Coordinates of C-alpha atoms in Angstrom, one line a residue:
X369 CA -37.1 5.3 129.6
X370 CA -37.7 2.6 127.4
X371 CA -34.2 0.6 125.8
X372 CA -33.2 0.4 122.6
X373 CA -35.0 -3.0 121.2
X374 CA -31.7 -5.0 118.9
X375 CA -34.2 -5.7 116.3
X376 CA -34.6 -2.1 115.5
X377 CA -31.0 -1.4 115.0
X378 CA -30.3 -4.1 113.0
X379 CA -33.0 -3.3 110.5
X380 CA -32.1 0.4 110.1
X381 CA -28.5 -1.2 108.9
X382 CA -29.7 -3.0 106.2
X383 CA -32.3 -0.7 105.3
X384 CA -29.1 2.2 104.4
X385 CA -26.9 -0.4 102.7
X386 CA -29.7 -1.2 100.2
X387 CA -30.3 2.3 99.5
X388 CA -26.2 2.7 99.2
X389 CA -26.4 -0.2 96.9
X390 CA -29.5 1.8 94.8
X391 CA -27.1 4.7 94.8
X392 CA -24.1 3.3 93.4
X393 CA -26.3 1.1 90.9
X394 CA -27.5 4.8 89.4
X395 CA -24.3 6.3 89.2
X396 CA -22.6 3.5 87.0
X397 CA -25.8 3.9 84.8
X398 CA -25.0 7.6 84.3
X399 CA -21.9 6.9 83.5
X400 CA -22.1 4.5 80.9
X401 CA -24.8 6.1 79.2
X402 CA -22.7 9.4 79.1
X403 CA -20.1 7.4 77.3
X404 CA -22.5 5.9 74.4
X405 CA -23.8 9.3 73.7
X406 CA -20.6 10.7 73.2
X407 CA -19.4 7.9 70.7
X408 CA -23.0 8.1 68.9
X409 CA -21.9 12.0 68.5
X410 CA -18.6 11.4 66.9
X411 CA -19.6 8.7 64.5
X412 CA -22.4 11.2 63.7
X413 CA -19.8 13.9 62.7
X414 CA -17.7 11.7 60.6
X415 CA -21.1 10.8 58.5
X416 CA -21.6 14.3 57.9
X417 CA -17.9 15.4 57.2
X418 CA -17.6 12.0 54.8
X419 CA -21.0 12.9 52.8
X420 CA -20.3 16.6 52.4
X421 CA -16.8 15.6 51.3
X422 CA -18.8 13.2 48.3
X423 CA -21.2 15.9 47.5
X424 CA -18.4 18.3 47.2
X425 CA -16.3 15.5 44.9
X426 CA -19.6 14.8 42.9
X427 CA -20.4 18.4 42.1
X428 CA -16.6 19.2 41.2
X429 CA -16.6 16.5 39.0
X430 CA -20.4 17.6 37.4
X431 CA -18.5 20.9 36.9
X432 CA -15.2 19.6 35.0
X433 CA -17.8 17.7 33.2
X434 CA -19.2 20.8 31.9
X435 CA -16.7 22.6 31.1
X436 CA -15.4 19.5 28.9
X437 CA -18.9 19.8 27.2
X438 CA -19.1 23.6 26.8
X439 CA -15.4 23.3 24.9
X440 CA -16.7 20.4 23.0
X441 CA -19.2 23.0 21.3
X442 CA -17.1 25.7 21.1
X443 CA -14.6 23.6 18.5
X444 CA -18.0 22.4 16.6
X445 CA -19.0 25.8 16.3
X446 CA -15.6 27.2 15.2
X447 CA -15.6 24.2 12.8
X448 CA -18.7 25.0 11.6
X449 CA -17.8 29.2 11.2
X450 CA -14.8 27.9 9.3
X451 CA -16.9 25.4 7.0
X452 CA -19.7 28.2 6.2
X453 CA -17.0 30.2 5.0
X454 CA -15.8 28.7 2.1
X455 CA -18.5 28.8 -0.1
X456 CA -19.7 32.1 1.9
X457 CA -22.9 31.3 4.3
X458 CA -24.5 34.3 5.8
X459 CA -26.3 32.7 7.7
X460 CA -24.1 29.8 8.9
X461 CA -21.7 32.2 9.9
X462 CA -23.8 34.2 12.1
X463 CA -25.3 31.0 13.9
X464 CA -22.2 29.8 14.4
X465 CA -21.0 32.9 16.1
X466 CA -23.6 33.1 18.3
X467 CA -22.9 29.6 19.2
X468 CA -19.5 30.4 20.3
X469 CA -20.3 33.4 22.3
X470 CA -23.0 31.5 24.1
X471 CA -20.6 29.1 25.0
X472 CA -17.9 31.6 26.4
X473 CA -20.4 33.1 28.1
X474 CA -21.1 29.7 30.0
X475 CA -17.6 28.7 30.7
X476 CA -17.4 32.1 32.6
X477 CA -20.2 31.7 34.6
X478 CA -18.5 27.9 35.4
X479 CA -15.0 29.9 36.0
X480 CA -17.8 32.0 38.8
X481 CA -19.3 29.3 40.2
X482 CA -15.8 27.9 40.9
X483 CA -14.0 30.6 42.7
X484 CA -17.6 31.1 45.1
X485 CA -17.6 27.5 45.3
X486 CA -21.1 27.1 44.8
X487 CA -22.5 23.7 44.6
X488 CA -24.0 21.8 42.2
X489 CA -27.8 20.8 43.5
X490 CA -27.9 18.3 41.7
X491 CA -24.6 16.8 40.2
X492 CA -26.1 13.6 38.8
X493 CA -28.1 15.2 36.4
X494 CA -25.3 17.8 35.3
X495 CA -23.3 15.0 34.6
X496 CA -25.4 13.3 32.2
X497 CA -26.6 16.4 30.7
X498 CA -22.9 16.9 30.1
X499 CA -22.3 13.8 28.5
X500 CA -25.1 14.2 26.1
X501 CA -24.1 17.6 25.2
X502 CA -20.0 16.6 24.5
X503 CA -21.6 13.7 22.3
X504 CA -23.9 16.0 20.2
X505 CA -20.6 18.4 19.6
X506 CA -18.5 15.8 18.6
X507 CA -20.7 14.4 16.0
X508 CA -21.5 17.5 15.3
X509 CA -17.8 18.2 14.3
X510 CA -17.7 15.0 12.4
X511 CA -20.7 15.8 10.4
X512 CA -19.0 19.2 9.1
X513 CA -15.7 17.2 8.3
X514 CA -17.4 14.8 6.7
X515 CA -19.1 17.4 4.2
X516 CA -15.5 19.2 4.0
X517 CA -14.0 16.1 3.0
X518 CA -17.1 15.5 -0.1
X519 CA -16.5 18.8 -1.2
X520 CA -13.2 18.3 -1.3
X521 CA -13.4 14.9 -3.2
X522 CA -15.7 16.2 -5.5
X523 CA -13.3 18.8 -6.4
X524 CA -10.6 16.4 -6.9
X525 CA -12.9 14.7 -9.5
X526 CA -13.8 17.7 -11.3
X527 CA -9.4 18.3 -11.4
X528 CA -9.4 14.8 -12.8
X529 CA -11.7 15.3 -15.2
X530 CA -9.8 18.3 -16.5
X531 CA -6.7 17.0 -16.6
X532 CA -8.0 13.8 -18.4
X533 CA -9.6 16.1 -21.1
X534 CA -6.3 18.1 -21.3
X535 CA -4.2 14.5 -21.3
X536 CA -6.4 13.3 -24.4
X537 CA -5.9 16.6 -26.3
X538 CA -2.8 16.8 -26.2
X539 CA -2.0 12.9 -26.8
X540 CA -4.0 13.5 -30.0
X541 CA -1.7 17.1 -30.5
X542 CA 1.6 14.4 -30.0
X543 CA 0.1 12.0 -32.3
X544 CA -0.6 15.3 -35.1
X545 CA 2.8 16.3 -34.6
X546 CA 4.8 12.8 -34.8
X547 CA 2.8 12.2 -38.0
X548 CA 4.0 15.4 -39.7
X549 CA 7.5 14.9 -38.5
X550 CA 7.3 11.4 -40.1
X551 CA 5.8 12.7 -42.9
X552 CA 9.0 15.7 -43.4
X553 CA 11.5 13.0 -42.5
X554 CA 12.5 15.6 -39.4
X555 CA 11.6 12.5 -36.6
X556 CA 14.1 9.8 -36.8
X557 CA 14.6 7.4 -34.4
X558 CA 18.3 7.2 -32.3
X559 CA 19.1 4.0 -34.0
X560 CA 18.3 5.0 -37.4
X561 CA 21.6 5.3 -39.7
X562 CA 23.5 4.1 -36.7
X563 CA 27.2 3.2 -37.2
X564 CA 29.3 0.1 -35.2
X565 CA 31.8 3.6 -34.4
X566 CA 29.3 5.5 -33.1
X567 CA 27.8 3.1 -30.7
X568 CA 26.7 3.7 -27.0
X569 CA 24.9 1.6 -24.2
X570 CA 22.2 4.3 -24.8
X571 CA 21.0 2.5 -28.0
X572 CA 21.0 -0.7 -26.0
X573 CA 18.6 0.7 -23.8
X574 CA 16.5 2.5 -26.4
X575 CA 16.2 -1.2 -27.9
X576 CA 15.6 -2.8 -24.5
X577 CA 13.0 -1.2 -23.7
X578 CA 11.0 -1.8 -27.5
X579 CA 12.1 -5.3 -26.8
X580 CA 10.5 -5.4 -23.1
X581 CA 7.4 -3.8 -24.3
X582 CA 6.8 -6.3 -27.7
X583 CA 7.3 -9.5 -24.6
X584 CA 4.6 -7.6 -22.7
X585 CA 2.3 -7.5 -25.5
X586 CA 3.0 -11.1 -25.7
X587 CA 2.3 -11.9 -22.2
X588 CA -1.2 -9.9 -22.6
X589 CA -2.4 -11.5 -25.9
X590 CA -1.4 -15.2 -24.2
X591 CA -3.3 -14.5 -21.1
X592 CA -6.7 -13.2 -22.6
X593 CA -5.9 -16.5 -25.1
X594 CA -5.8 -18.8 -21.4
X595 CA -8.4 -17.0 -20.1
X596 CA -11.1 -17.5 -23.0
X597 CA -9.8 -21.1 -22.8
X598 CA -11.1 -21.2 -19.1
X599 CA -7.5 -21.6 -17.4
X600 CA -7.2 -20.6 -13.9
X601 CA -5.1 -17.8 -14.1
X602 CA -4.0 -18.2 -10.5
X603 CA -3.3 -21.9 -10.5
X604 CA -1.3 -21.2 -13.5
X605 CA 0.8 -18.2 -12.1
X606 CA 1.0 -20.4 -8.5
X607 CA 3.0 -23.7 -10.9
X608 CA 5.2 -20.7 -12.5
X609 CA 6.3 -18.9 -9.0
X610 CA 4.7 -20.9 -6.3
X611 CA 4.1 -19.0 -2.9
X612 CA 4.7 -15.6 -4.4
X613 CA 1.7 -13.2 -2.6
X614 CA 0.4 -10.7 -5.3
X615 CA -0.7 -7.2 -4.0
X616 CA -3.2 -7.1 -6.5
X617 CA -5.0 -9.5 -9.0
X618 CA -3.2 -8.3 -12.0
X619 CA 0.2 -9.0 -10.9
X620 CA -0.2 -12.4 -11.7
X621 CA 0.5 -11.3 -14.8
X622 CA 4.0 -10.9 -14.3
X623 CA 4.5 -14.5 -13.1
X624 CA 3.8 -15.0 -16.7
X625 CA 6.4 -12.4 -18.2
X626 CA 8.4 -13.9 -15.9
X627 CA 8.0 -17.2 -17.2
X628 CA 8.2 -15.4 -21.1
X629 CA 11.2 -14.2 -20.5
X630 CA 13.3 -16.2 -19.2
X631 CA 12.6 -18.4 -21.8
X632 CA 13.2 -15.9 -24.5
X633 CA 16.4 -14.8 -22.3
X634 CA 17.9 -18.1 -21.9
X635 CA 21.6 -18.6 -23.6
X636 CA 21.6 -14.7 -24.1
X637 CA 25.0 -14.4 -23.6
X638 CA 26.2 -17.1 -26.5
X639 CA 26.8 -16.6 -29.8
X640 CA 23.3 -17.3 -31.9
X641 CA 21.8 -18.7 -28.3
X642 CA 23.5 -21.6 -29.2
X643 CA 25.5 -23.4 -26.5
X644 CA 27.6 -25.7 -29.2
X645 CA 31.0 -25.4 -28.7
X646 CA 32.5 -25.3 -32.0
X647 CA 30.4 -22.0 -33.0
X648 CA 30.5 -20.8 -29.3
X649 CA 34.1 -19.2 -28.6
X650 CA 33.0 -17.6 -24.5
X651 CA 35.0 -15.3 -23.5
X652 CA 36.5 -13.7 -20.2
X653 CA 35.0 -10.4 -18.9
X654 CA 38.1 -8.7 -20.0
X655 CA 38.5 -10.1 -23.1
X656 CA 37.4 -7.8 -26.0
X657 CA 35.9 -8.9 -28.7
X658 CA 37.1 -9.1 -32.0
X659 CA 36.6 -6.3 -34.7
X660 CA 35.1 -8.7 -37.4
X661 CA 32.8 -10.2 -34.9
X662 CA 31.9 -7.2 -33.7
X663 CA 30.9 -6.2 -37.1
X664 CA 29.5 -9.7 -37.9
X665 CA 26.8 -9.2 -35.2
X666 CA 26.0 -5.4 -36.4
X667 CA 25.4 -6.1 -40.0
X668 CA 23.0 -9.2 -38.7
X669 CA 21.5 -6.6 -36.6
X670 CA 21.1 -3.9 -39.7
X671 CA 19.9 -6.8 -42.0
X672 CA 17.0 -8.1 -40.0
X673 CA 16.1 -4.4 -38.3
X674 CA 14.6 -3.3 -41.9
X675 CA 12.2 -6.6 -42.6
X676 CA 9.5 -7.9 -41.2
X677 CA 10.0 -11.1 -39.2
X678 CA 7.9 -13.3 -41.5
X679 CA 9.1 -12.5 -44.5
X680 CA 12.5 -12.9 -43.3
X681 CA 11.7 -16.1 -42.1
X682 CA 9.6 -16.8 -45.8
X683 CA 13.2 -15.8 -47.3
X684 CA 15.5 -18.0 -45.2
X685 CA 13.5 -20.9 -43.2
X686 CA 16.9 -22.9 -42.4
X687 CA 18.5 -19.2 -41.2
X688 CA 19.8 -19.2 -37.2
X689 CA 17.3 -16.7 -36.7
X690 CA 14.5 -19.4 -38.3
X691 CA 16.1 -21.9 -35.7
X692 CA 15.4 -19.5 -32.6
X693 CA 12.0 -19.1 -33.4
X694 CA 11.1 -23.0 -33.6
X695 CA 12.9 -23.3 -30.7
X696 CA 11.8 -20.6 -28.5
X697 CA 7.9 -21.3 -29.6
X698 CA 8.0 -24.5 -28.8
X699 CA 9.3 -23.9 -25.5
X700 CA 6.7 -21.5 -24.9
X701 CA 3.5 -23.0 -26.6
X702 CA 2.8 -26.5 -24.5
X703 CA 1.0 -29.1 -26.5
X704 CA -1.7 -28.3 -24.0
X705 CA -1.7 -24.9 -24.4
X706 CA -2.1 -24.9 -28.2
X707 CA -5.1 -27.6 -28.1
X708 CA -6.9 -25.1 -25.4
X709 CA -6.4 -22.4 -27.3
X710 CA -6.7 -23.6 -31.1
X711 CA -8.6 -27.2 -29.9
X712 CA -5.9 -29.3 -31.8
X713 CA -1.9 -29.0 -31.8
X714 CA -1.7 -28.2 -36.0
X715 CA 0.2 -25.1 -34.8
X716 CA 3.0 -26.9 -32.9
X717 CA 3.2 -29.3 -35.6
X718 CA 3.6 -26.9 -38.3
X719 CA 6.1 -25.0 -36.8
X720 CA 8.1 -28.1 -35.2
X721 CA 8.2 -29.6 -39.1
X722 CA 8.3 -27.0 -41.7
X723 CA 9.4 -23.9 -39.8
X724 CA 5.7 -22.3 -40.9
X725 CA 4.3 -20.0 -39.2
X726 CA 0.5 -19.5 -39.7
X727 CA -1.2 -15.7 -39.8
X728 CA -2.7 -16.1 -36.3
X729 CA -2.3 -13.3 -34.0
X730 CA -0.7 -15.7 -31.4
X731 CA 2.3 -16.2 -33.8
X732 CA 2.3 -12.6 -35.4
X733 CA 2.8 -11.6 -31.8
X734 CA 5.3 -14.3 -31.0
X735 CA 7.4 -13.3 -34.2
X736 CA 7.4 -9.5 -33.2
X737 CA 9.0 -10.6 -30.0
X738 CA 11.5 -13.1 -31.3
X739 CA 13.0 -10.5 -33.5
X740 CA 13.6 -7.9 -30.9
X741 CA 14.8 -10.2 -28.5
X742 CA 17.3 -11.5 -31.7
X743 CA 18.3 -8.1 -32.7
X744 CA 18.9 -7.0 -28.8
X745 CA 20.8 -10.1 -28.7
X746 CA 22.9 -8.9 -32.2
X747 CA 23.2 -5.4 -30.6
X748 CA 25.0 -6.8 -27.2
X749 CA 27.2 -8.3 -29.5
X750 CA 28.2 -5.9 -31.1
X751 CA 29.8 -4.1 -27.9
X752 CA 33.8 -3.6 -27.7
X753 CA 32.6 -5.1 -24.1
X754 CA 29.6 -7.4 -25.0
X755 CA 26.9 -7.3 -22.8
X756 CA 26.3 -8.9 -19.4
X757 CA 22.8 -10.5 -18.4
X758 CA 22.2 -10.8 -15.2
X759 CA 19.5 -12.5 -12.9
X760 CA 18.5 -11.8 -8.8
X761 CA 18.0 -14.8 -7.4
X762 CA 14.6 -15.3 -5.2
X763 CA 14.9 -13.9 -1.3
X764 CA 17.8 -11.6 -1.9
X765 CA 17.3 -7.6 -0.7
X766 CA 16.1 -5.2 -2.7
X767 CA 18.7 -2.7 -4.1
X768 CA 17.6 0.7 -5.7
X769 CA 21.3 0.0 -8.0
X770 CA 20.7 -3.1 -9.1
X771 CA 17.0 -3.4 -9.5
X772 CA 13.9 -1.8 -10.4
X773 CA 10.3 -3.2 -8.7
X774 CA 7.5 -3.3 -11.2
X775 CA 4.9 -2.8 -8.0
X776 CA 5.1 0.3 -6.1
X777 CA 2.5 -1.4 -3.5
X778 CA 5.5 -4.0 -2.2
X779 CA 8.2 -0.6 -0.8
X780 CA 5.3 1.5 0.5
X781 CA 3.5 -1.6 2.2
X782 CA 6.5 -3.3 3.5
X783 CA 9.6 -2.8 5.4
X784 CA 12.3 -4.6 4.2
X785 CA 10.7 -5.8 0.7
X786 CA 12.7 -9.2 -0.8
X787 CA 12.9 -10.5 -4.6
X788 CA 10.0 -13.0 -5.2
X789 CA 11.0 -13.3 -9.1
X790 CA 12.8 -11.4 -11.6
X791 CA 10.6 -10.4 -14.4
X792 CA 13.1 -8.2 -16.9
X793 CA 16.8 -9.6 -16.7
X794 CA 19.3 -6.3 -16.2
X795 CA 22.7 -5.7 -18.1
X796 CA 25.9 -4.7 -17.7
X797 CA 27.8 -3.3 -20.5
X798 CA 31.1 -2.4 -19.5
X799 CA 31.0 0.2 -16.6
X800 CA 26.8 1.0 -17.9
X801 CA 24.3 -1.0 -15.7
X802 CA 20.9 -1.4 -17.0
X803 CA 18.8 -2.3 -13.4
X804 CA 16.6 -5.5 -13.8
X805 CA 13.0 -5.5 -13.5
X806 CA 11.3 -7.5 -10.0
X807 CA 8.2 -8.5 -8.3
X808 CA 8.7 -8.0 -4.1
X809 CA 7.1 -9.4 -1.1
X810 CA 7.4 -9.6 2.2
X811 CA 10.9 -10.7 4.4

């Protein structure tokens, strides 16, 4: 028998752990390529489950989106069936109703697709389909309004128009009537035949207001007077009442009856506006005055109510009430003023010198005023309890008992409204209060 040669044996050794080295080299392969596939498989299913859970998101949303859109037209169309039915359309009507129908018909085939959840194939589109349709029903809706709203206007003019027509007949009626009453004698004023026994703050305010409107004349004749002298109406009004804000251009105005009347106002509460001492006897709030004063003022006041204020003032140029009206034009009337308006100062100098008041309408106007505001002046007088002016100063509240605003734009635009200037002075005559008249602004 032959032996067993060493070099065999040893190469049969190495020969198995090579292939026991091949082996385990294959198994760790399987094994880490069994664990890559199974994490390539879950992030695979987590793709799926996260785009399926955006398609489903995207078409609920395209859905909601059409629902928004179908109720959109549904209120255009009702708007539109209620529009055509006043004035009657046929024709509207029926469109209109077919609209709707259509519509309800849709949002029950939405309510369908919603409870079989059946998806949107293509959500993008729906959505912008949807967008465009909501848009078309809301202007749509705004279209009808806006017609609603012209027809409506337009039959607010036509109102207006009627009840200007029926104003202007029967102002002219009024006017028809007061002439015959003058004519019979059967209209009589409250202060005609009126007796110092018999008299009430009523008749103050009856003359009051005559007195305020003559100052507002005034006030109108000067301004047209500045303004065809080329004044600036707003400079002017801003040196009167500076930092006063004006609601509306023509307020301004009152900056000048402002000005007018407290001129016209001033030393109201002394005997012949006079603040002399010897012929000015002031007395205390409860003092009464004396019969024969009383009496004194009322016969002035019954004497110089029946003439006119020129020939009064033609009959007794040296007379107190002569004095006022010097006094009180020339306080009004600037040398300025009467060369802008006249181009020389012949009025002020005519008046200053020889109490002489020429025909002008300026001074006609001036005249009318002085004589109210003298015989309102004779009237307070004339009071058991003489009458009380009284003033609010600049920055106090507003009070509905004390004071009456000449805007209506200052309480509806702003909260707390505040005094910017009193334009009327109120009275007080005895336990009677008589508001005063004020421009408001802002806190």
């Amino acid at each position: 028998m032959e032996t067993v040669k060493p070099m065999a044996v040893t190469s049969k050794g190495k020969f198995r752990r090579t292939f026991a080295k091949v082996l385990n080299i294959h198994k760790l392969t399987d094994v880490k390529k069994t664990k890559f596939d199974s994490k390539n498989t879950n992030l695979s299913e987590s793709f799926y489950k996260l785009e399926e859970e955006y398609e489903r998101r995207l078409s609920l949303e395209a859905l909601l989106a059409k629902l928004f859109a179908t109720v959109s037209t549904i209120k255009a169309g009702y708007a539109q069936l209620q529009h055509s039915q006043s004035p009657y359309d046929a024709i509207g009507i029926q469109k209109a109703d077919n609209l709707v129908v259509s519509e309800l018909k849709t949002l029950s085939e939405l309510k369908q697709c919603f409870l079989k959840k059946q998806m949107d194939p293509n959500p993008e589109r729906t959505l912008l389909l949807a967008e465009i349709q909501e848009l078309r029903s809301l202007l749509k809706t705004y279209e009808i309004m806006g017609r609603k709203l012209e027809s409506q206007r337009k039959l607010k003019d036509s109102e207006i128009l009627f009840l200007r027509e029926k104003l202007e007949e029967t102002t002219k009626q009024n006017r028809l009537t007061e002439k015959r009453l003058n004519q019979s004698g059967q209209l009589c004023n409250p202060l005609d035949n009126l007796h110092l026994s018999a008299l009430n703050p009523t008749h103050f305010v009856a003359y009051l207001h005559h007195t305020v409107k003559s100052i507002r004349g005034f006030v109108k004749l000067m301004v047209q007077q500045m303004k065809l002298a080329g004044w600036d109406l707003s400079m002017a009004a801003n040196s009167i009442q500076p930092g006063v804000f004006y609601y509306k251009q023509d307020h301004k105005c009152f900056a000048f009856e402002h000005f007018v009347s407290n001129v016209m106002f001033e030393a109201f509460h002394l005997p012949h506006f006079s603040t002399d001492s010897r012929r000015c006897k002031k007395q205390s709030k409860t003092e009464k005055q004396s019969k024969t004063e009383r009496e004194t003022f009322f016969e002035r006041f019954t004497e110089l109510r029946s003439m006119k204020a020129r020939d009064y003032l033609n009959a007794r140029s040296k007379s107190r009430f002569a004095r006022f009206c010097r006094s009180k034009f020339l306080q009004l009337i600037h040398p300025k003023m009467d060369e802008a308006f006249f181009g020389h100062t012949h009025l002020r100098n005519q008046v200053s010198s020889a109490y002489v008041f020429p025909e002008t309408s300026l001074c006609s106007r001036f005249l009318e005023m002085a004589k109210r505001v003298w015989l309102l002046h004779c009237l307070a007088l004339s009071f058991e309890h003489e009458a009380e002016i009284f003033r609010v100063r600049r920055g106090c509240r507003f009070s509905e008992v004390y004071m009456k605003s000449v805007a209506e734009e200052a309480l509806e635009e702003t909260e707390q409204p505040r005094v910017a200037f009193t334009v009327v002075p109120g009275f007080r005559i005895g336990t009677s209060l008589v508001q005063c008249e004020v421009y408001l602004s802002g806190s």
